[in-house]
């Protein structure tokens, strides 16, 4: 169904991509000027990649920190209550 | 049949909830900004991390296990409403890595084989859209509008994941530095 390359008009593409623009931090700084669809797609890709990298770094950090964690539930309760604040 | 007022209220609230769910075709991505959502996710993540700690001793595999636990918990928070979340939950790691290697090998062959003289390359937008489809899980074959919808939700979810994991690592590092749990009596 989706393998058929249906011609979406360029206007439709631009409209959809400008909706995406509000999500990108770079684009928000630019003040919502009409950037080209290609540019926005490229920014979206790099933004997702940078988010993936952040998650990787954080996973690394958490895996180190976990080594120091006791496996008792009392400590888990403390952590959980700190998370809720 | 006499239905008490309370029962009637409950019944109508249920109906409202069901109606709302049926009407909501698009997943609401603003939920990822909610504090409550992040807190729920953080708790689930903490639980998952404790399981990982029990299971994976070695260093490099523990990072991977942490990342997978974080991604699975994130996908579950989406409650099956998005394609990327369903794709994360239904993929098994070993299969995924093997499939990635196969695809990398295949694309390397393609690139070295094709001559770049003819302008057979698809337009820039299509190329970029394909890259995007590879980045968002389970979205390779999606139509452009659907892909952008999934992307929006995925980005919002990833941002929440980063916020939650950062907060958790802050807490864990401050506990680790000695100001933690009181000594046993």
Short mmCIF file of C-alpha atoms in Angstrom, two decimals:
data_model
loop_
_atom_site.label_atom_id
_atom_site.label_comp_id
_atom_site.label_asym_id
_atom_site.label_seq_id
_atom_site.Cartn_x
_atom_site.Cartn_y
_atom_site.Cartn_z
CA UNK A 1 0.00 0.00 0.00
CA UNK A 2 2.68 2.48 0.94
CA UNK A 3 5.24 1.15 -1.51
CA UNK A 4 3.47 2.91 -4.37
CA UNK A 5 5.16 6.28 -4.79
CA UNK A 6 2.12 8.55 -4.94
CA UNK A 7 2.85 12.09 -6.07
CA UNK A 8 2.35 14.34 -3.13
CA UNK A 9 2.30 17.95 -4.23
CA UNK A 10 5.15 20.14 -3.19
CA UNK A 11 2.74 22.37 -1.32
CA UNK A 12 1.61 19.49 0.80
CA UNK A 13 5.17 18.59 1.57
CA UNK A 14 6.00 22.14 2.55
CA UNK A 15 2.97 22.32 4.77
CA UNK A 16 3.79 19.11 6.57
CA UNK A 17 7.41 20.03 6.98
CA UNK A 18 6.62 23.45 8.39
CA UNK A 19 4.60 21.71 11.07
CA UNK A 20 7.73 19.78 11.91
CA UNK A 21 9.64 23.01 12.16
CA UNK A 22 8.08 23.93 15.48
CA UNK A 23 9.68 20.86 17.03
CA UNK A 24 13.22 21.66 16.11
CA UNK A 25 15.18 23.84 18.53
CA UNK A 26 17.24 25.40 15.72
CA UNK A 27 14.19 26.37 13.76
CA UNK A 28 12.57 27.97 16.76
CA UNK A 29 15.62 30.12 17.26
CA UNK A 30 15.55 31.16 13.63
CA UNK A 31 12.18 32.70 14.35
CA UNK A 32 10.09 30.44 12.15
CA UNK A 33 11.28 31.85 8.87
CA UNK A 34 10.39 29.74 5.90
CA UNK A 35 13.33 27.35 5.61
CA UNK A 36 13.33 24.94 2.71
CA UNK A 37 11.79 21.53 3.25
CA UNK A 38 15.07 19.84 2.46
CA UNK A 39 16.90 21.85 5.04
CA UNK A 40 14.31 21.12 7.69
CA UNK A 41 14.40 17.41 6.95
CA UNK A 42 18.13 17.46 7.28
CA UNK A 43 17.91 19.29 10.59
CA UNK A 44 15.34 16.80 11.81
CA UNK A 45 17.67 13.93 11.00
CA UNK A 46 20.62 15.52 12.80
CA UNK A 47 18.44 16.40 15.75
CA UNK A 48 17.25 12.82 16.14
CA UNK A 49 20.80 11.57 15.83
CA UNK A 50 21.95 13.95 18.54
CA UNK A 51 19.11 12.82 20.79
CA UNK A 52 20.15 9.22 20.21
CA UNK A 53 23.71 10.14 21.16
CA UNK A 54 22.50 11.80 24.35
CA UNK A 55 20.56 8.69 25.26
CA UNK A 56 23.66 6.59 24.61
CA UNK A 57 25.79 8.80 26.84
CA UNK A 58 23.17 8.79 29.56
CA UNK A 59 22.89 5.01 29.32
CA UNK A 60 26.61 4.78 29.81
CA UNK A 61 26.47 7.09 32.80
CA UNK A 62 23.54 5.27 34.36
CA UNK A 63 25.22 1.92 33.89
CA UNK A 64 28.25 3.21 35.82
CA UNK A 65 26.12 4.78 38.54
CA UNK A 66 24.11 1.63 38.96
CA UNK A 67 27.20 -0.22 40.07
CA UNK A 68 27.14 1.88 43.23
CA UNK A 69 23.46 1.28 43.81
CA UNK A 70 22.38 -1.09 46.54
CA UNK A 71 19.80 -3.54 45.45
CA UNK A 72 17.67 -3.01 48.51
CA UNK A 73 14.22 -1.59 48.25
CA UNK A 74 14.77 1.08 50.89
CA UNK A 75 17.17 2.92 48.66
CA UNK A 76 14.87 2.46 45.69
CA UNK A 77 12.10 4.10 47.71
CA UNK A 78 14.29 7.09 48.44
CA UNK A 79 15.20 7.45 44.80
CA UNK A 80 11.61 7.14 43.78
CA UNK A 81 10.47 9.81 46.18
CA UNK A 82 13.20 12.11 44.90
CA UNK A 83 11.98 11.52 41.37
CA UNK A 84 8.47 12.55 42.32
CA UNK A 85 9.52 15.91 43.73
CA UNK B 1 -34.54 -1.67 36.51
CA UNK B 2 -33.32 0.87 38.94
CA UNK B 3 -29.82 2.13 38.33
CA UNK B 4 -28.58 4.17 41.23
CA UNK B 5 -27.25 7.62 40.50
CA UNK B 6 -23.69 6.60 41.23
CA UNK B 7 -23.80 3.70 38.82
CA UNK B 8 -25.32 5.92 36.22
CA UNK B 9 -22.52 8.45 36.66
CA UNK B 10 -19.86 5.82 36.39
CA UNK B 11 -21.48 4.36 33.31
CA UNK B 12 -21.66 7.74 31.60
CA UNK B 13 -18.04 8.53 32.49
CA UNK B 14 -16.95 5.20 31.02
CA UNK B 15 -18.90 5.98 27.89
CA UNK B 16 -17.23 9.38 27.68
CA UNK B 17 -13.80 7.87 28.04
CA UNK B 18 -14.54 5.29 25.40
CA UNK B 19 -15.91 7.91 23.07
CA UNK B 20 -12.85 10.09 23.60
CA UNK B 21 -10.56 7.19 22.81
CA UNK B 22 -12.42 6.40 19.61
CA UNK B 23 -12.32 10.02 18.49
CA UNK B 24 -8.58 10.38 19.12
CA UNK B 25 -7.08 9.19 15.88
CA UNK B 26 -3.81 11.07 16.24
CA UNK B 27 -1.59 10.39 19.24
CA UNK B 28 -1.24 13.53 21.29
CA UNK B 29 2.44 14.39 21.46
CA UNK B 30 1.99 17.11 24.05
CA UNK B 31 1.67 14.38 26.66
CA UNK B 32 5.42 13.91 26.51
CA UNK B 33 5.81 17.40 27.97
CA UNK B 34 3.69 16.58 31.01
CA UNK B 35 5.48 16.35 34.33
CA UNK B 36 3.28 13.44 35.34
CA UNK B 37 4.27 11.48 32.25
CA UNK B 38 7.94 12.00 32.95
CA UNK B 39 7.58 10.95 36.57
CA UNK B 40 5.75 7.77 35.62
CA UNK B 41 8.44 7.00 33.08
CA UNK B 42 11.23 7.64 35.59
CA UNK B 43 9.72 5.20 38.07
CA UNK B 44 9.32 2.52 35.43
CA UNK B 45 12.86 3.16 34.28
CA UNK B 46 14.20 2.79 37.81
CA UNK B 47 12.47 -0.58 38.12
CA UNK B 48 13.89 -1.71 34.81
CA UNK B 49 17.37 -0.59 35.81
CA UNK B 50 17.25 -2.65 38.98
CA UNK B 51 16.45 -5.68 36.87
CA UNK B 52 19.31 -4.90 34.52
CA UNK B 53 21.65 -4.54 37.48
CA UNK B 54 20.71 -7.99 38.66
CA UNK B 55 21.13 -9.48 35.21
CA UNK B 56 24.06 -7.99 33.28
CA UNK B 57 27.43 -7.86 35.06
CA UNK B 58 29.85 -6.96 32.25
CA UNK B 59 30.56 -3.32 31.37
CA UNK B 60 29.80 -2.85 27.66
CA UNK B 61 26.74 -5.06 27.66
CA UNK B 62 25.33 -3.25 30.67
CA UNK B 63 25.25 0.05 28.82
CA UNK B 64 23.42 -1.63 26.00
CA UNK B 65 21.03 -3.27 28.45
CA UNK B 66 20.35 0.11 30.06
CA UNK B 67 19.63 1.73 26.71
CA UNK B 68 17.31 -1.07 25.70
CA UNK B 69 15.48 -0.94 29.01
CA UNK B 70 15.08 2.82 28.60
CA UNK B 71 13.78 2.46 25.05
CA UNK B 72 11.39 -0.32 25.95
CA UNK B 73 10.00 1.66 28.86
CA UNK B 74 9.60 4.66 26.54
CA UNK B 75 7.81 2.56 23.95
CA UNK B 76 5.45 1.21 26.59
CA UNK B 77 4.62 4.71 27.72
CA UNK B 78 3.28 5.36 24.23
CA UNK B 79 0.56 2.78 24.91
CA UNK B 80 0.60 1.27 21.46
CA UNK B 81 -0.57 4.42 19.75
CA UNK B 82 2.43 4.98 17.53
CA UNK B 83 4.26 2.90 15.01
CA UNK B 84 7.73 3.64 16.37
CA UNK B 85 6.74 2.42 19.83
CA UNK B 86 5.21 -0.78 18.49
CA UNK B 87 8.34 -1.39 16.43
CA UNK B 88 10.60 -1.03 19.47
CA UNK B 89 8.53 -3.45 21.50
CA UNK B 90 8.34 -6.09 18.80
CA UNK B 91 12.01 -6.13 17.84
CA UNK B 92 14.49 -8.45 19.50
CA UNK B 93 18.07 -7.14 19.84
CA UNK B 94 20.02 -9.99 18.28
CA UNK B 95 17.87 -10.02 15.21
CA UNK B 96 18.17 -6.27 14.94
CA UNK B 97 21.97 -6.18 15.02
CA UNK B 98 22.26 -8.98 12.50
CA UNK B 99 19.78 -7.25 10.21
CA UNK B 100 21.73 -3.98 10.50
CA UNK B 101 24.93 -5.68 9.46
CA UNK B 102 23.27 -7.26 6.47
CA UNK B 103 21.82 -3.94 5.39
CA UNK B 104 25.15 -2.16 5.81
CA UNK B 105 26.86 -4.76 3.64
CA UNK B 106 24.16 -4.53 1.01
CA UNK B 107 24.26 -0.75 0.80
CA UNK B 108 28.06 -0.77 0.53
CA UNK B 109 27.80 -3.07 -2.48
CA UNK B 110 25.16 -0.86 -4.07
CA UNK B 111 27.20 2.31 -3.66
CA UNK B 112 30.40 0.90 -5.12
CA UNK B 113 28.55 -0.76 -8.02
CA UNK B 114 26.45 2.16 -9.32
CA UNK B 115 27.93 4.72 -11.71
CA UNK B 116 27.31 8.28 -10.65
CA UNK B 117 27.40 9.80 -14.12
CA UNK B 118 23.69 9.56 -14.82
CA UNK B 119 21.32 11.72 -12.82
CA UNK B 120 19.42 8.75 -11.54
CA UNK B 121 19.47 9.92 -7.93
CA UNK B 122 16.06 10.65 -6.50
CA UNK B 123 15.37 14.27 -5.55
CA UNK B 124 16.96 15.60 -2.37
CA UNK B 125 13.72 15.58 -0.43
CA UNK B 126 13.11 11.93 -1.10
CA UNK B 127 16.62 11.08 -0.09
CA UNK B 128 16.33 13.01 3.16
CA UNK B 129 12.95 11.47 3.84
CA UNK B 130 14.46 8.04 3.44
CA UNK B 131 17.21 8.86 5.93
CA UNK B 132 14.57 10.05 8.35
CA UNK B 133 12.60 6.86 7.86
CA UNK B 134 15.64 4.88 8.88
CA UNK B 135 16.11 6.89 12.05
CA UNK B 136 12.60 6.47 13.38
CA UNK B 137 11.98 2.83 14.32
CA UNK B 138 9.57 0.93 12.14
CA UNK B 139 9.01 3.79 9.72
CA UNK B 140 10.97 2.87 6.63
CA UNK B 141 8.02 2.27 4.34
CA UNK B 142 5.67 4.93 5.60
CA UNK B 143 4.07 7.56 3.44
CA UNK B 144 5.52 11.02 3.87
CA UNK B 145 2.71 12.54 5.94
CA UNK B 146 2.60 9.51 8.26
CA UNK B 147 6.35 9.59 8.61
CA UNK B 148 6.31 13.20 9.72
CA UNK B 149 3.57 12.47 12.22
CA UNK B 150 5.54 9.60 13.73
CA UNK B 151 8.67 11.76 13.73
CA UNK B 152 6.98 14.52 15.71
CA UNK B 153 5.83 12.10 18.36
CA UNK B 154 9.16 10.30 18.40
CA UNK B 155 11.13 13.52 18.90
CA UNK B 156 8.89 14.64 21.76
CA UNK B 157 9.24 11.22 23.39
CA UNK B 158 13.03 11.18 23.00
CA UNK B 159 13.26 14.62 24.61
CA UNK B 160 11.32 13.33 27.60
CA UNK B 161 13.55 10.29 27.76
CA UNK B 162 16.63 12.50 27.89
CA UNK B 163 15.13 14.68 30.62
CA UNK B 164 14.14 11.67 32.72
CA UNK B 165 17.45 9.86 32.35
CA UNK B 166 19.36 13.05 33.20
CA UNK B 167 17.28 13.58 36.33
CA UNK B 168 17.78 9.97 37.38
CA UNK B 169 21.53 10.12 36.89
CA UNK B 170 21.66 13.37 38.90
CA UNK B 171 19.88 11.68 41.77
CA UNK B 172 22.00 8.54 41.60
CA UNK B 173 25.24 10.49 41.51
CA UNK B 174 24.24 12.62 44.50
CA UNK B 175 23.28 9.51 46.44
CA UNK B 176 26.54 7.87 45.53
CA UNK B 177 28.59 10.77 46.86
CA UNK B 178 27.80 9.78 50.42
CA UNK B 179 24.80 11.91 51.27
CA UNK B 180 22.53 8.93 50.74
CA UNK B 181 20.51 6.49 52.81
CA UNK B 182 20.83 6.60 56.61
CA UNK B 183 22.96 3.81 58.10
CA UNK B 184 21.04 0.76 59.36
CA UNK B 185 20.13 1.03 63.07
#
